[in-house]
Each structure stands twice: as C-alpha cells, then as structure tokens.
Coordinates of C-alpha atoms in Angstrom, one line a residue:
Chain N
X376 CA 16.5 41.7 -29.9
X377 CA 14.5 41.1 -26.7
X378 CA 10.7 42.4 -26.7
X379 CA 8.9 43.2 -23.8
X380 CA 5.2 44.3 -24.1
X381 CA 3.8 46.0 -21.5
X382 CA 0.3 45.8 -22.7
X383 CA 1.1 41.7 -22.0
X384 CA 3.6 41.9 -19.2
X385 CA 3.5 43.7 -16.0
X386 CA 5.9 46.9 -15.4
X387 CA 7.5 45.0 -12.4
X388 CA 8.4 41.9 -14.7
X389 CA 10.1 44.1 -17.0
X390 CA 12.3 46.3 -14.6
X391 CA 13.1 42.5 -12.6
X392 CA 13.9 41.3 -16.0
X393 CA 16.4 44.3 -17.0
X394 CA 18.0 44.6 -14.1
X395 CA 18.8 40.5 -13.8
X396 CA 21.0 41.4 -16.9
X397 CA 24.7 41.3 -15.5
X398 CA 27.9 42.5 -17.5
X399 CA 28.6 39.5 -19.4
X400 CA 24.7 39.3 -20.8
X401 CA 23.9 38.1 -24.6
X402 CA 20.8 39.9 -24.3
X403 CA 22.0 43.7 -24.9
X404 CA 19.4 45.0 -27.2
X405 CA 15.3 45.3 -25.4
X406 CA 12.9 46.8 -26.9
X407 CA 9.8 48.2 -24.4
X408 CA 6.8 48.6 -26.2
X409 CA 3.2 50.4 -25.4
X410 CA 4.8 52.5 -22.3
X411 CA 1.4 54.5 -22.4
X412 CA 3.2 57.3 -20.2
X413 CA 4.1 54.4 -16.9
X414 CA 5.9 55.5 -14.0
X415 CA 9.9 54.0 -13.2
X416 CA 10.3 52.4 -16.5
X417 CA 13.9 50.8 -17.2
X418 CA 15.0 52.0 -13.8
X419 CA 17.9 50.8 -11.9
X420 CA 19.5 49.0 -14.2
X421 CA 23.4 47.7 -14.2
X422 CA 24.7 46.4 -16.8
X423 CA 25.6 47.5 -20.4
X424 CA 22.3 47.0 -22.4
X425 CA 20.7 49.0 -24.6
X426 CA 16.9 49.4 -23.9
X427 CA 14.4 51.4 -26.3
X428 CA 11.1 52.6 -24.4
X429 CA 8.5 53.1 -28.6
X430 CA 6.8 55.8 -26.9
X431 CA 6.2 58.1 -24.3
X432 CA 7.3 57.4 -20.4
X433 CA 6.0 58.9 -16.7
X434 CA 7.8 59.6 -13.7
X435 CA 10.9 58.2 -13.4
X436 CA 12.1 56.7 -16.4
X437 CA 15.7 55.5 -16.3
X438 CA 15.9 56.4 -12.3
X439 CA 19.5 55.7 -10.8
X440 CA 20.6 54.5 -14.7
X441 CA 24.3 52.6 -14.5
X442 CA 26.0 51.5 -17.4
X443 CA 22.8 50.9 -19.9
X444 CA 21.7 53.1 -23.0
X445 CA 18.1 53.8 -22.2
X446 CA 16.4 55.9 -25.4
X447 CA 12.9 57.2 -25.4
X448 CA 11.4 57.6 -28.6
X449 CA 8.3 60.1 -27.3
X450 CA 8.6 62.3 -24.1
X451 CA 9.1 61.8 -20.7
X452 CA 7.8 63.1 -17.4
X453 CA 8.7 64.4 -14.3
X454 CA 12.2 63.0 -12.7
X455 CA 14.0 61.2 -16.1
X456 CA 17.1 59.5 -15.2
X457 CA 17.1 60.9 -12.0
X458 CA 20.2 59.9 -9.7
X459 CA 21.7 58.5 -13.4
X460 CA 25.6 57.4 -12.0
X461 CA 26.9 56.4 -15.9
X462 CA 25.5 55.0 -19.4
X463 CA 23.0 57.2 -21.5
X464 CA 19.8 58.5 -21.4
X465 CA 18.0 59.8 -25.0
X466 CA 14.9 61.5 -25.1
X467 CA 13.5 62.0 -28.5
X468 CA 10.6 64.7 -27.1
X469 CA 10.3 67.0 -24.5
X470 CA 11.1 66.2 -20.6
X471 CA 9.0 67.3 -18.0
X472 CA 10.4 69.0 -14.4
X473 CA 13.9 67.9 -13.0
X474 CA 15.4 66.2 -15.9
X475 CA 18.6 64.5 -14.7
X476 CA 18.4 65.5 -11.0
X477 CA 21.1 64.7 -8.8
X478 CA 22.5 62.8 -11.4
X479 CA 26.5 61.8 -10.2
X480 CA 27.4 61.0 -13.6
X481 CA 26.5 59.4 -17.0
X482 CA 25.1 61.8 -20.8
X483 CA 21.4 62.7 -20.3
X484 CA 19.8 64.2 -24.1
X485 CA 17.1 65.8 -24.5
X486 CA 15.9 66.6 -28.3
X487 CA 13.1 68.5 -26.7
X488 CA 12.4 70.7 -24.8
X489 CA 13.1 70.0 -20.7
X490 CA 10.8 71.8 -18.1
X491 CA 11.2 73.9 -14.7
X492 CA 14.2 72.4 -12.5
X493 CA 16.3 70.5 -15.2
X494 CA 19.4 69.3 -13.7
X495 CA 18.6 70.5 -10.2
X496 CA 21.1 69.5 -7.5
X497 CA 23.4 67.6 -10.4
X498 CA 26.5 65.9 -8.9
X499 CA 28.6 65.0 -12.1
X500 CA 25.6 64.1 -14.6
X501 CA 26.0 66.2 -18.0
X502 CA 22.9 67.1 -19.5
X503 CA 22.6 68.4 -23.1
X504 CA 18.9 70.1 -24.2
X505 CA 18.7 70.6 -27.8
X506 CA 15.5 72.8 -27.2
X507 CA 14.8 75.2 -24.3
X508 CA 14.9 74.4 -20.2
X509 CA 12.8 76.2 -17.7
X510 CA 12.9 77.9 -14.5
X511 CA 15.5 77.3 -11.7
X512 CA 17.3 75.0 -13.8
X513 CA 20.7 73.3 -12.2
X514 CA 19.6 74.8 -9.1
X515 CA 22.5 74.2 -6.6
X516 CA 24.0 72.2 -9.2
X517 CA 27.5 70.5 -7.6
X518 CA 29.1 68.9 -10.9
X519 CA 28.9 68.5 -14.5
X520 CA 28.1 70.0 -17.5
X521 CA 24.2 71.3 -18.4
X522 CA 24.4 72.4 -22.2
X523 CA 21.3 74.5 -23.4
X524 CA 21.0 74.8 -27.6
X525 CA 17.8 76.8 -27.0
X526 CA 16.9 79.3 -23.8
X527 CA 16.6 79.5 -20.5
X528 CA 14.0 80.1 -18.1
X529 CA 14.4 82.0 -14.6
X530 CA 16.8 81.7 -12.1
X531 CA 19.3 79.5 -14.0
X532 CA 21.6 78.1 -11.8
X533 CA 20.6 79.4 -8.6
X534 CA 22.5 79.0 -5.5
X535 CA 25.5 77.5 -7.8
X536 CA 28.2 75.5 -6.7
X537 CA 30.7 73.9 -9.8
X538 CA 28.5 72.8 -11.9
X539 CA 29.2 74.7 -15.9
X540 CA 26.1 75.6 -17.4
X541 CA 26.3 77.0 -21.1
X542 CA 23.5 78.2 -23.0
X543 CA 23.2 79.1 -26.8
X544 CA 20.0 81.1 -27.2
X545 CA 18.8 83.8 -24.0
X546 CA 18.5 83.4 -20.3
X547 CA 15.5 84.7 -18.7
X548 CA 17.5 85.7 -15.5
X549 CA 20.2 83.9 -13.6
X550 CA 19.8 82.9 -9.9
X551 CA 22.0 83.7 -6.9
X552 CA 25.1 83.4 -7.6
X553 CA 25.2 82.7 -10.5
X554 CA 26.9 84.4 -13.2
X555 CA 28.5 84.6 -17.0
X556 CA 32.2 83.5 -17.3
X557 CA 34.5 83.4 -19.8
X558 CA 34.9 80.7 -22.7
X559 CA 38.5 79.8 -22.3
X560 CA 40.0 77.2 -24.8
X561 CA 39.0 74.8 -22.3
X562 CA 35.9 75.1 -22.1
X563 CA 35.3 75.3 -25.6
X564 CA 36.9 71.8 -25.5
X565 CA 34.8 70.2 -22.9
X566 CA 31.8 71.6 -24.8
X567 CA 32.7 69.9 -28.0
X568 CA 33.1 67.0 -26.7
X569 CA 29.6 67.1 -25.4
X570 CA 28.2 68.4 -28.4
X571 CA 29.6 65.7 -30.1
X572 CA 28.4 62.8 -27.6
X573 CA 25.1 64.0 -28.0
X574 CA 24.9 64.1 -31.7
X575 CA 24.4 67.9 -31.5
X576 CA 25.3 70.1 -34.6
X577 CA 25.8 73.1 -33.5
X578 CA 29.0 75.2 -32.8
X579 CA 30.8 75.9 -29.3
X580 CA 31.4 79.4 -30.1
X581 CA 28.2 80.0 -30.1
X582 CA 27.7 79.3 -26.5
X583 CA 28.1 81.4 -23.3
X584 CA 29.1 80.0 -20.4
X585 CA 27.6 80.4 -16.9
X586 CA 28.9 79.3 -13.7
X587 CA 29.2 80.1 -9.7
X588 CA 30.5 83.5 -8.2
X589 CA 31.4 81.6 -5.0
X590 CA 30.0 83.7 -2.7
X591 CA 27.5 81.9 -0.7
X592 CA 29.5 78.7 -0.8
X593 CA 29.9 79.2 3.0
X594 CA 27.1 81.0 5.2
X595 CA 28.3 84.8 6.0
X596 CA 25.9 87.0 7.4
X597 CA 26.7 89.7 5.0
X598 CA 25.5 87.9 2.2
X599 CA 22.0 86.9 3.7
X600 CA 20.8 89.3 1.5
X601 CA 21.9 87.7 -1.7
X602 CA 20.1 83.9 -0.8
Chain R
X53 CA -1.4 65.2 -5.0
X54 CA -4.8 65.2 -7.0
X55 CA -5.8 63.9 -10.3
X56 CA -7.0 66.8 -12.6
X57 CA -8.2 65.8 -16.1
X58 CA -10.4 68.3 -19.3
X59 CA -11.3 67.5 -22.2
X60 CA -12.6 70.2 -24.9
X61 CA -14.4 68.9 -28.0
X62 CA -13.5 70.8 -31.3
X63 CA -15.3 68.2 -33.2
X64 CA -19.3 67.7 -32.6
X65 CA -19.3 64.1 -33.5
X66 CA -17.0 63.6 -30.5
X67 CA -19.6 65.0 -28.1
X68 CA -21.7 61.9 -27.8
X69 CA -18.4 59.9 -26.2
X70 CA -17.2 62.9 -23.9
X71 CA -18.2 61.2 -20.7
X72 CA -16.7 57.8 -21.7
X73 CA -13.5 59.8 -22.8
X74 CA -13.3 61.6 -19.5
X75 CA -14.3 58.8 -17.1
X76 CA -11.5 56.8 -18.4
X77 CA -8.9 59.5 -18.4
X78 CA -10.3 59.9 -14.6
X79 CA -10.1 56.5 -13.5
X80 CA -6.8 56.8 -15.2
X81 CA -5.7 59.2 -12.7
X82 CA -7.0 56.8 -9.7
X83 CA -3.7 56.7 -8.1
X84 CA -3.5 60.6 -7.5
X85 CA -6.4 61.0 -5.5
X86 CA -8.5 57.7 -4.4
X87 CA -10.4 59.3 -1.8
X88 CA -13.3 61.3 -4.3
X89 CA -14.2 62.2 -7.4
X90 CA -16.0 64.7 -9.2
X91 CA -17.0 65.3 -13.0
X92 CA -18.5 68.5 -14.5
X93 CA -20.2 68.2 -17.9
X94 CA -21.6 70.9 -20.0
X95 CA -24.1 69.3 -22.2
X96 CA -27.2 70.2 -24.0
X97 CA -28.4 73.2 -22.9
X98 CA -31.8 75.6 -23.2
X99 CA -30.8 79.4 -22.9
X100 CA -34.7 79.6 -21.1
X101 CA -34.0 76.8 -18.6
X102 CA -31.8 76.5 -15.5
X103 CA -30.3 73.0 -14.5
X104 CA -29.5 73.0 -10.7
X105 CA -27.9 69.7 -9.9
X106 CA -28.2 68.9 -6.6
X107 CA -26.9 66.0 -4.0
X108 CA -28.9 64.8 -0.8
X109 CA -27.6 61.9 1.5
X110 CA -31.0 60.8 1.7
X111 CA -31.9 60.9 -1.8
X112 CA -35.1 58.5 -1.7
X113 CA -36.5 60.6 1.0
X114 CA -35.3 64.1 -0.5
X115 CA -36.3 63.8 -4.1
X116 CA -39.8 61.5 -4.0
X117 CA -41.5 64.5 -4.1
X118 CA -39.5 67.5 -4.8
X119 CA -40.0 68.6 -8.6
X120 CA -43.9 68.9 -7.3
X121 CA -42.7 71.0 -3.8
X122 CA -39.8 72.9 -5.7
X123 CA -42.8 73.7 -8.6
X124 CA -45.4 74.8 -6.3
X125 CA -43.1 76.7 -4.4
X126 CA -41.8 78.9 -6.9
X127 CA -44.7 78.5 -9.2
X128 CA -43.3 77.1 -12.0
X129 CA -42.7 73.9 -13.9
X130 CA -39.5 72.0 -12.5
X131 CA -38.3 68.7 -14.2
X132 CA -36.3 66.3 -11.9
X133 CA -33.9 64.1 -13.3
X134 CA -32.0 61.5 -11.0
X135 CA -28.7 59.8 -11.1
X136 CA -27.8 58.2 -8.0
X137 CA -27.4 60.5 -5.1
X138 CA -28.1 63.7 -7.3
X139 CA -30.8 65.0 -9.5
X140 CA -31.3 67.8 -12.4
X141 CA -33.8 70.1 -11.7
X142 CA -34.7 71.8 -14.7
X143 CA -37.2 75.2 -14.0
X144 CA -37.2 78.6 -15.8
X145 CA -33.5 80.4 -15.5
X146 CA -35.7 83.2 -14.7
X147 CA -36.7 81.5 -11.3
X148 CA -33.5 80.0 -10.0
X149 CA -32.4 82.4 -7.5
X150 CA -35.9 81.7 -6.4
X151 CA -35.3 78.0 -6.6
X152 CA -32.6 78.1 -4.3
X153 CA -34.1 80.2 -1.4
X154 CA -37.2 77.9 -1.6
X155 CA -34.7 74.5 -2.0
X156 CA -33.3 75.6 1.3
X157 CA -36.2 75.8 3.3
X158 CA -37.8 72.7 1.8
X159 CA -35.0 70.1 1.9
X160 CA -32.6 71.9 3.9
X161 CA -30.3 68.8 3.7
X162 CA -29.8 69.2 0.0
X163 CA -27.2 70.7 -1.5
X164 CA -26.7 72.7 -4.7
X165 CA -23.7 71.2 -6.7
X166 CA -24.3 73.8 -9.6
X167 CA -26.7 76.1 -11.9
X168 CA -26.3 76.8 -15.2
X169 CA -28.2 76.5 -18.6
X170 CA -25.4 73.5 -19.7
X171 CA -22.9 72.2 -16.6
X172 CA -24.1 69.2 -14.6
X173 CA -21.8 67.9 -11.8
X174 CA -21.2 64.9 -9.9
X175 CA -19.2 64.1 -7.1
X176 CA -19.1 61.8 -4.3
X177 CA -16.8 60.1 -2.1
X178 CA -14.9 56.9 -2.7
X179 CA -12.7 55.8 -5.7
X180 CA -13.0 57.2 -9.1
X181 CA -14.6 54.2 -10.9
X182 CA -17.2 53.0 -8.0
X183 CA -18.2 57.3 -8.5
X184 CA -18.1 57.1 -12.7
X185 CA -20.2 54.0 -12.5
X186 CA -22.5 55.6 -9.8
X187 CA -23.7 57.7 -12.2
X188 CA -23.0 56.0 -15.4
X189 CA -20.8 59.4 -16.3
X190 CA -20.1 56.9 -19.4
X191 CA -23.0 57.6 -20.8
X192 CA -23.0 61.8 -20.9
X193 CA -22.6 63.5 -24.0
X194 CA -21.7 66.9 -23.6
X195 CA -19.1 69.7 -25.8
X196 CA -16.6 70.0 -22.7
X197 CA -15.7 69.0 -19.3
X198 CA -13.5 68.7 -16.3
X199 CA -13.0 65.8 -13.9
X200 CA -11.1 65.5 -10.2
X201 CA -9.5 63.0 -8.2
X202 CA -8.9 63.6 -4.9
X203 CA -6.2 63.4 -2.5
X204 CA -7.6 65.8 1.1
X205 CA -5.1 68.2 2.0
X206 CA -7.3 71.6 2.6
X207 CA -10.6 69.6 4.0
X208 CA -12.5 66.9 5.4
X209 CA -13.0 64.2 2.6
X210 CA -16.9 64.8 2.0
X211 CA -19.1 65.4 -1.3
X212 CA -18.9 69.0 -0.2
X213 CA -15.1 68.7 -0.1
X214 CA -15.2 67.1 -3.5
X215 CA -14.3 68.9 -6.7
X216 CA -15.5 70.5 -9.4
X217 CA -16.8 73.5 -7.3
X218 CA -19.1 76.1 -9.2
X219 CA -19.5 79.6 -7.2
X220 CA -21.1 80.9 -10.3
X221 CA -23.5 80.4 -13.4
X222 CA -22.1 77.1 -15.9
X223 CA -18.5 77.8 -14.3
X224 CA -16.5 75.1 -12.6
X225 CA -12.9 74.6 -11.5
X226 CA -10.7 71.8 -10.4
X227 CA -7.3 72.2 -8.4
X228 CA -4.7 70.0 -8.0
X229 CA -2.7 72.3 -5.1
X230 CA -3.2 73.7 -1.9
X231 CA -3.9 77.7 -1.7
X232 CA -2.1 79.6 1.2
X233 CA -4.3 82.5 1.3
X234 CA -7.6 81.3 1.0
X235 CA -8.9 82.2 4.7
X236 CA -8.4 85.4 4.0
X237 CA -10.1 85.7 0.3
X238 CA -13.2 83.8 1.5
X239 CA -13.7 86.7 3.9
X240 CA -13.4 88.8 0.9
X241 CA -15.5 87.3 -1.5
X242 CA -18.0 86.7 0.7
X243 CA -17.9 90.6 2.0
X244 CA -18.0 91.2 -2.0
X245 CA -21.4 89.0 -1.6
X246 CA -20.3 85.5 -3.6
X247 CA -21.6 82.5 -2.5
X248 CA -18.8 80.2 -0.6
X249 CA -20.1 77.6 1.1
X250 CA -17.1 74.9 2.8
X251 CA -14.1 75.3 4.1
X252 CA -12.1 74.5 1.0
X253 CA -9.2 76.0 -0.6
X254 CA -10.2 75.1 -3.8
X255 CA -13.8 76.9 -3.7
X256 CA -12.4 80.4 -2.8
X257 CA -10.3 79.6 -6.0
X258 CA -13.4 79.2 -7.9
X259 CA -15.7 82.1 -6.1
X260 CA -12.3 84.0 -6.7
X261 CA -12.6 83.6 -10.9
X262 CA -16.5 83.8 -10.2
X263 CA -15.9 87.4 -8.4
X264 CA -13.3 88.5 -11.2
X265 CA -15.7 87.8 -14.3
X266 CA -19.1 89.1 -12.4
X267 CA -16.7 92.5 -12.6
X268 CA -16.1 92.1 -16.4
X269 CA -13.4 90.3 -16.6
X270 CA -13.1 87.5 -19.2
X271 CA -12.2 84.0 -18.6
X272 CA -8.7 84.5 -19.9
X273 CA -8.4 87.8 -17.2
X274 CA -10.1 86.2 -14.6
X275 CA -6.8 83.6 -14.8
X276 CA -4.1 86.3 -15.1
X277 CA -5.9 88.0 -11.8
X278 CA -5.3 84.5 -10.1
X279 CA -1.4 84.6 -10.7
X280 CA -1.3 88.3 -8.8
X281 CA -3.5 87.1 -6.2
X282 CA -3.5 83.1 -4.7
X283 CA -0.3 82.3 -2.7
X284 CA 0.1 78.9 -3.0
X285 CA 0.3 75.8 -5.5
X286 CA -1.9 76.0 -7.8
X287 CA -2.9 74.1 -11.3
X288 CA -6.4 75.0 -12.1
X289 CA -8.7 73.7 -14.8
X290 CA -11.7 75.9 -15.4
X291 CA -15.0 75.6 -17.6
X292 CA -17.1 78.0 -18.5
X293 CA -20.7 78.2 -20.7
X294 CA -18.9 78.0 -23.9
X295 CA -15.0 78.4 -22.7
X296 CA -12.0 75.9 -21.0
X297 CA -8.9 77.2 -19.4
X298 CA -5.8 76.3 -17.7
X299 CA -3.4 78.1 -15.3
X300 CA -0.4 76.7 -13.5
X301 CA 1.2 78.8 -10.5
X302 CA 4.6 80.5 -11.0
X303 CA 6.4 77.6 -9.1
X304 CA 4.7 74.9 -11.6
X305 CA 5.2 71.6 -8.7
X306 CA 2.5 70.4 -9.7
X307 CA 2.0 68.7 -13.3
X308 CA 0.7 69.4 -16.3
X309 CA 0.2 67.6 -19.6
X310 CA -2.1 69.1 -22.5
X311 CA -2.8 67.7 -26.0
X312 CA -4.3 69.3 -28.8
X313 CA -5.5 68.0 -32.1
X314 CA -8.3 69.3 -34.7
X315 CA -10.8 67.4 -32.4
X316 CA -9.9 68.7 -29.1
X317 CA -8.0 69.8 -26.4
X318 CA -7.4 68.1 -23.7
X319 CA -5.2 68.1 -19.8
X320 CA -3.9 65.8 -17.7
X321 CA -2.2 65.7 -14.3
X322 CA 0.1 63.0 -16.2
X323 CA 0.4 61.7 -19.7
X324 CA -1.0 58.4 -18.5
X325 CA -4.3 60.4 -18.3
X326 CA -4.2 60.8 -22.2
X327 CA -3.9 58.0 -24.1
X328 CA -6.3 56.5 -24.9
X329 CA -7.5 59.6 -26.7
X330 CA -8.2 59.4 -30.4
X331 CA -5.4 60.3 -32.6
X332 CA -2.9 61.4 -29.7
X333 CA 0.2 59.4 -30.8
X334 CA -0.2 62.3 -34.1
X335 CA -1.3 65.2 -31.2
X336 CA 0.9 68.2 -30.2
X337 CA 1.3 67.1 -26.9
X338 CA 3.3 69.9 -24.3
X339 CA 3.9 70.7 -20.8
X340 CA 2.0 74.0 -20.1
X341 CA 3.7 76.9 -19.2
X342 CA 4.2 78.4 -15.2
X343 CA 2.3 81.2 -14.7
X344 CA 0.3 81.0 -18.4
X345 CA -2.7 81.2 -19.2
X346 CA -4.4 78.8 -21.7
X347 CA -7.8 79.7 -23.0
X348 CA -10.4 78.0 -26.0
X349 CA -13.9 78.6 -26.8
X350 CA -16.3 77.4 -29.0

C-alpha cells in the first residue's frame, strides 16, 4: 500500500506520481489521504491501479479515468470522472452537477445522491446512482447505460440520442425526445449485469426504461417546435 | 465565478470565533474571486441604537472629526468606531434616516455600507486575506454572517461593486451569478422608492428582497418571489436581523455546498470552503436544491 498525504505533499506530486504508474506497476494499491474537497484529484491516470481518495473530493476527481479503480470514501463535486474512457469510479456520498460527463466508457457509482446534469453528453460511460439524480440528466446522452435506484429530476434525457436510461423510483418529467420504452429480455440482461457490477441489490423488474424517440436526430423544420 | 460563503451559529459559545471561522472559509474561496471581498457580521446589537458602517477613501481626513459633525448635526450622541477604511457610527435608531441626509452633505465622499441594530460590513478591493486582515475580521464575534469573493462580471471592480450589499435595515445578500433583468428592476424598485445606489446586478437582487419584505413578505417569501422574478444565474446568500437563507436559480450552474450540525449551518460555493469547520467530517453535508428555498432563524 502506497500513502500519499496531501496535507504533506502537493496535489501536483500526487497526480505526477499516479499517472508515472505504467501497466506492469508493483505499486497498485494508493491511498490519498486529507483530500479536504481539492480540485482534479487522481485524474488522468493509465494504468490499472487502485487509488482510494479517505474523504471528500472537488471538481474533477477521476477526470479522463483509464484503466484505474478510483473510490471516494465521502462526496464529490462538480465534473467526477468526467471524460472516464475505462476502469471504475466509486463514490461513497453524494456527487455534485455532471457526474460522469462525456464519459466514452468505463462503471461510474454513485451511493448517493448525483445532482443536476448527471451523465450529460455520455458517449459509452455507464453510470449507476443508487440514490436520486437531478435535472436534465444524460442530456443528449450518445452511449451507455445511466441506471437510477432512486428518482429523477426534470427533463431526463433531453435531446436523447442512444443512450438507455432506466429509472426505479419517479421521473419528474422527461426532456425532448425522450420517452419510456419497453423492457425486453435484453434489456433486463444488460441491467443485471450493471446492477451486479455496481454492487447494487435491487431487482431489474423493478426498473423502467427510457430512451430516444428519434425524432430530432436530424434537423427538420417541422419539429422546431419540439427542441 | 465568485466565492460565496455563510455561516449561522446554533450554538452561543461559537459566536466569539464567527469571524475567524468565516475569514478562513473566505480566504478559502480566494481562487473564485481575487479581485474583492466583502464580509457582513451581525453581532451585538442594542434594539435603541443604529450602527451605520460606512467607507471613505480618505478615511483620515473623513472621520477625524465626524462622530462630533454627525452628533451636532442631528443632535444626538454618535459613537465612531474605526477599522481601516470604515467606521461604526453608533446614534439613536430613531435618528438614522436623519443620519444619512446629514452624512451626505457633510462628507459627501462617504459611503454608507449598511444600517442596522446588529450587521456591520466590510468590503474593499484586493484579495480576500490582504481585506480579512485589513480589518482584522478575525477578531468579530457575532451569531451569523455572510462573506463574498469576487470575480467582476456585472461592474467595475470598486468597494461599491463589492458584495455584501444591504438595501435595507440588518439585511444583506451575496450572489455568486450574473442577473439578466436587473436594468429593468432597478427602475422599478427605485420608482417603488428603495434605495439602489451602483450599477450592480447584485444590489437590485438585494433592494429586490428589501422591496418584497417592506410589503410583508417574510424572508422565506421574499426568496420564492426571487425564483418568479430575476432571469438569470443566480445563488444568493441572504442575512437578515435574526434570519439566514439560501436560494439557488432553477438552472443551478452555479455551486452550492451546505452543512448542518447542532452548532450551525453553514454554505459554501465549494466543499473546500468547509472544512475546517468544527465537527463537519460527522455534519450532514448536501448540495442544495434548484429553485429551493432554505431558511433558519434564531
């Protein structure tokens, strides 16, 4: 187990030191102590390393995450593993606005709650919120999976493209777009799987499933009306 | 961007560290807004008296010899107190209207920052901790308060541009934002005859709750009036005599972090902001809600 102390060591040391770390490293368990809510901790990192952040982060923890297992013990703010291509992101507490934006791929959980525009824009990234999400959530969301155990704010899933969304508890209103779809077999697979990965007990039958009408993929003047 | 921190004390033996506990989590916040700062502190207060702080450029020349001017012009007893570029004048509440019209003719350079039995503020220009130490903020003791630090979107950068702004009796408000319609509500409030006196967005934010509660609303309608009414971004922290409240716009950009434990409650613009506060690793910490309004009062 590697330590790092940033009450000792300066936050530019420690993302330099984690993201020296290639894919043959020894050194695959870190440990980030006193992160007293700091911006871009553990970002950028390539290699497959698990790092633990004992408390609560800032902006930008986990940004453009590849390959490492990055788990928050408190609650992070705005933009957590934002642009996250693979490995795992774990937040014990809440997330603040755009959880998991434009993420291309890679399991962001959140134990918490997430805020307004979780998942917005995500291009592969799947997302599981074991509490609620807020407004405009997976707003023109391209890819992946945005699971919901709680609610949902307003406007989920505005201006949709093929993104699935599926939520367990209400939805305040859906965006553009956006509407409920069957659960096929499928589905209910893909969510299992999910549910599973995140460590999740809670059934797939129990969701509903949200996704994109198609209708303003493509600009038509008949549907300005809709945007 | 904009640094907005509060801090309301549940606990009375708090109350002599509330400006050490708010100048850090202001300083804290340095990197939102370097170019001013502001704090307001509601303190000890006498129900008969009326603080008006005030700020002069020329502060030596302004305040040698006003508590004597201010006293014989409004015939009254009037206590100066001075920190830096500001003083407290303390006179009858009875005479402070009074105060003010006479204030204007005899130092017409000064500037009222705000009147009230309890809030003080203090703002100036330049970064956070060079304005806490100016004057010694540290030291205050007070039940609540509300601090700014500015980044100038609305303004010039000036004291007057500075938050906290107080259009009205022990009330105060800091904004981290930028208000679309607020040319056309200072025409309004002033028509409706409350006092707005720069060009800032903020300010006709402040006169807006000011106006609101002057027509009977409470502190915690004054807020909801705020989400039918200001276009714009908006997270506002407000004070009152006795009362703290918080409002985010229905868009929510901007951030929010509160805290609340049986000693207090407290906001940040970030978590950063927060903790160094006393028991927060045990506090319910949570992202306030857009378009929600938060109220306390002791």
């Amino acid at each position: 187990m590697q330590t790092i102390d940033l009450a000792t060591q300066t936050l530019r040391d420690m993302n330099a030191t984690l993201q020296a770390q290639t894919d043959q490293t020894n050194a695959t368990q870190w440990d980030i102590e006193n992160p007293r809510g700091a911006h871009a901790i553990a970002v950028g990192l390539d290699a497959p390393i698990e790092v633990t952040v004992r408390g609560s982060t800032g902006y930008y923890c986990a940004g453009m995450n590849k390959q490492a297992t990055v788990h928050v013990t408190g609650s992070a703010g705005p933009g957590v593993a934002e642009n996250m291509m693979s490995g795992t992101v774990i937040i014990d507490g809440d997330a603040s606005q755009y959880a998991g934006a434009t993420g291309r791929g890679g399991l962001l959980v959140i134990k918490g709650n997430a805020a307004s525009r979780c998942g917005i824009s995500m291009k592969g990234i799947d997302i599981v919120v074991q509490g609620n999400i807020g407004h405009m959530s997976a707003f023109m969301g391209q890819a992946g999976n945005l699971v919901v155990c709680g609610d949902a704010g307003d406007a989920l899933g505005d201006s949709l493209y093929e993104a699935r969304l599926f939520v367990r508890g209400s939805v305040k209103s859906l965006g553009a777009d956006c509407v409920e779809k069957d659960m096929r077999p499928e589905h209910l697979e893909i969510l299992r799987d999910l549910l599973d990965r995140a460590g999740v007990d809670a059934k797939p039958e129990e969701f509903r499933r949200y996704g994109s009408a198609r209708n303003l993929y493509n600009f038509d003047i008949d549907n300005a009306a809709a945007y | 961007m904009c640094g907005i921190v509060g801090l309301f004390l549940k606990d009375k033996s708090l109350e002599p560290r509330l400006g050490a506990m708010l100048t850090d989590m202001l300083v804290t916040m340095t990197d939102r807004g370097p170019d001013s700062a502001g704090i307001a502190i509601y303190g000890d207060g006498n129900a008969a008296l009326s603080k008006l702080t005030v700020q002069s450029d020329q502060a030596d020349a302004d305040f040698a010899t006003l508590a004597a001017d201010l006293g014989a012009a409004i015939g009254a007893e009037v206590d100066l107190r001075r920190a830096d570029s500001h003083a407290v004048l303390s006179l009858p509440a009875d005479k402070a209207e009074h105060a003010r019209a006479a204030l204007a003719e005899l130092r017409p350079g000064l500037r009222v920052m705000s009147d009230g039995a309890n809030v003080e503020i203090y703002k100036a220009v330049g970064l956070p901790k060079d304005v806490a130490a100016r004057f010694n903020l540290a030291a205050m003791s007070g039940t609540h308060g509300i601090g700014h630090t500015r980044m100038a979107t609305e303004s010039a950068v000036t004291t007057q541009g500075a938050h906290p702004f107080s259009t009205g009796s022990d009330q105060c408000l800091v904004h981290n934002g930028s208000l679309s319609n607020h040319n056309n509500w200072r025409r309004k409030l002033r028509r409706e005859g409350v006092r707005i006196e720069s060009q800032n967005d903020t300010e006709v934010g402040a006169a807006y709750l000011t106006w609101k509660m002057q027509n009977g609303a409470s502190l915690g309608e004054a807020l909801e009036g705020t989400l039918e009414d200001l276009d714009g971004f908006f997270t506002f922290v407000v004070g009152t005599k006795n009362g703290f409240g918080v409002v985010r716009d229905p868009i929510a950009c901007k951030p929010a972090v509160m805290a609340e434990t049986d000693q207090y409650v407290a906001f940040g613009s970030e978590y950063r902001a927060l903790v160094n506060l006393p028991g927060i690793e045990a506090a319910r910490v949570w992202e306030p809600e857009p378009a929600t309004v938060y109220f306390w009062s002791h």
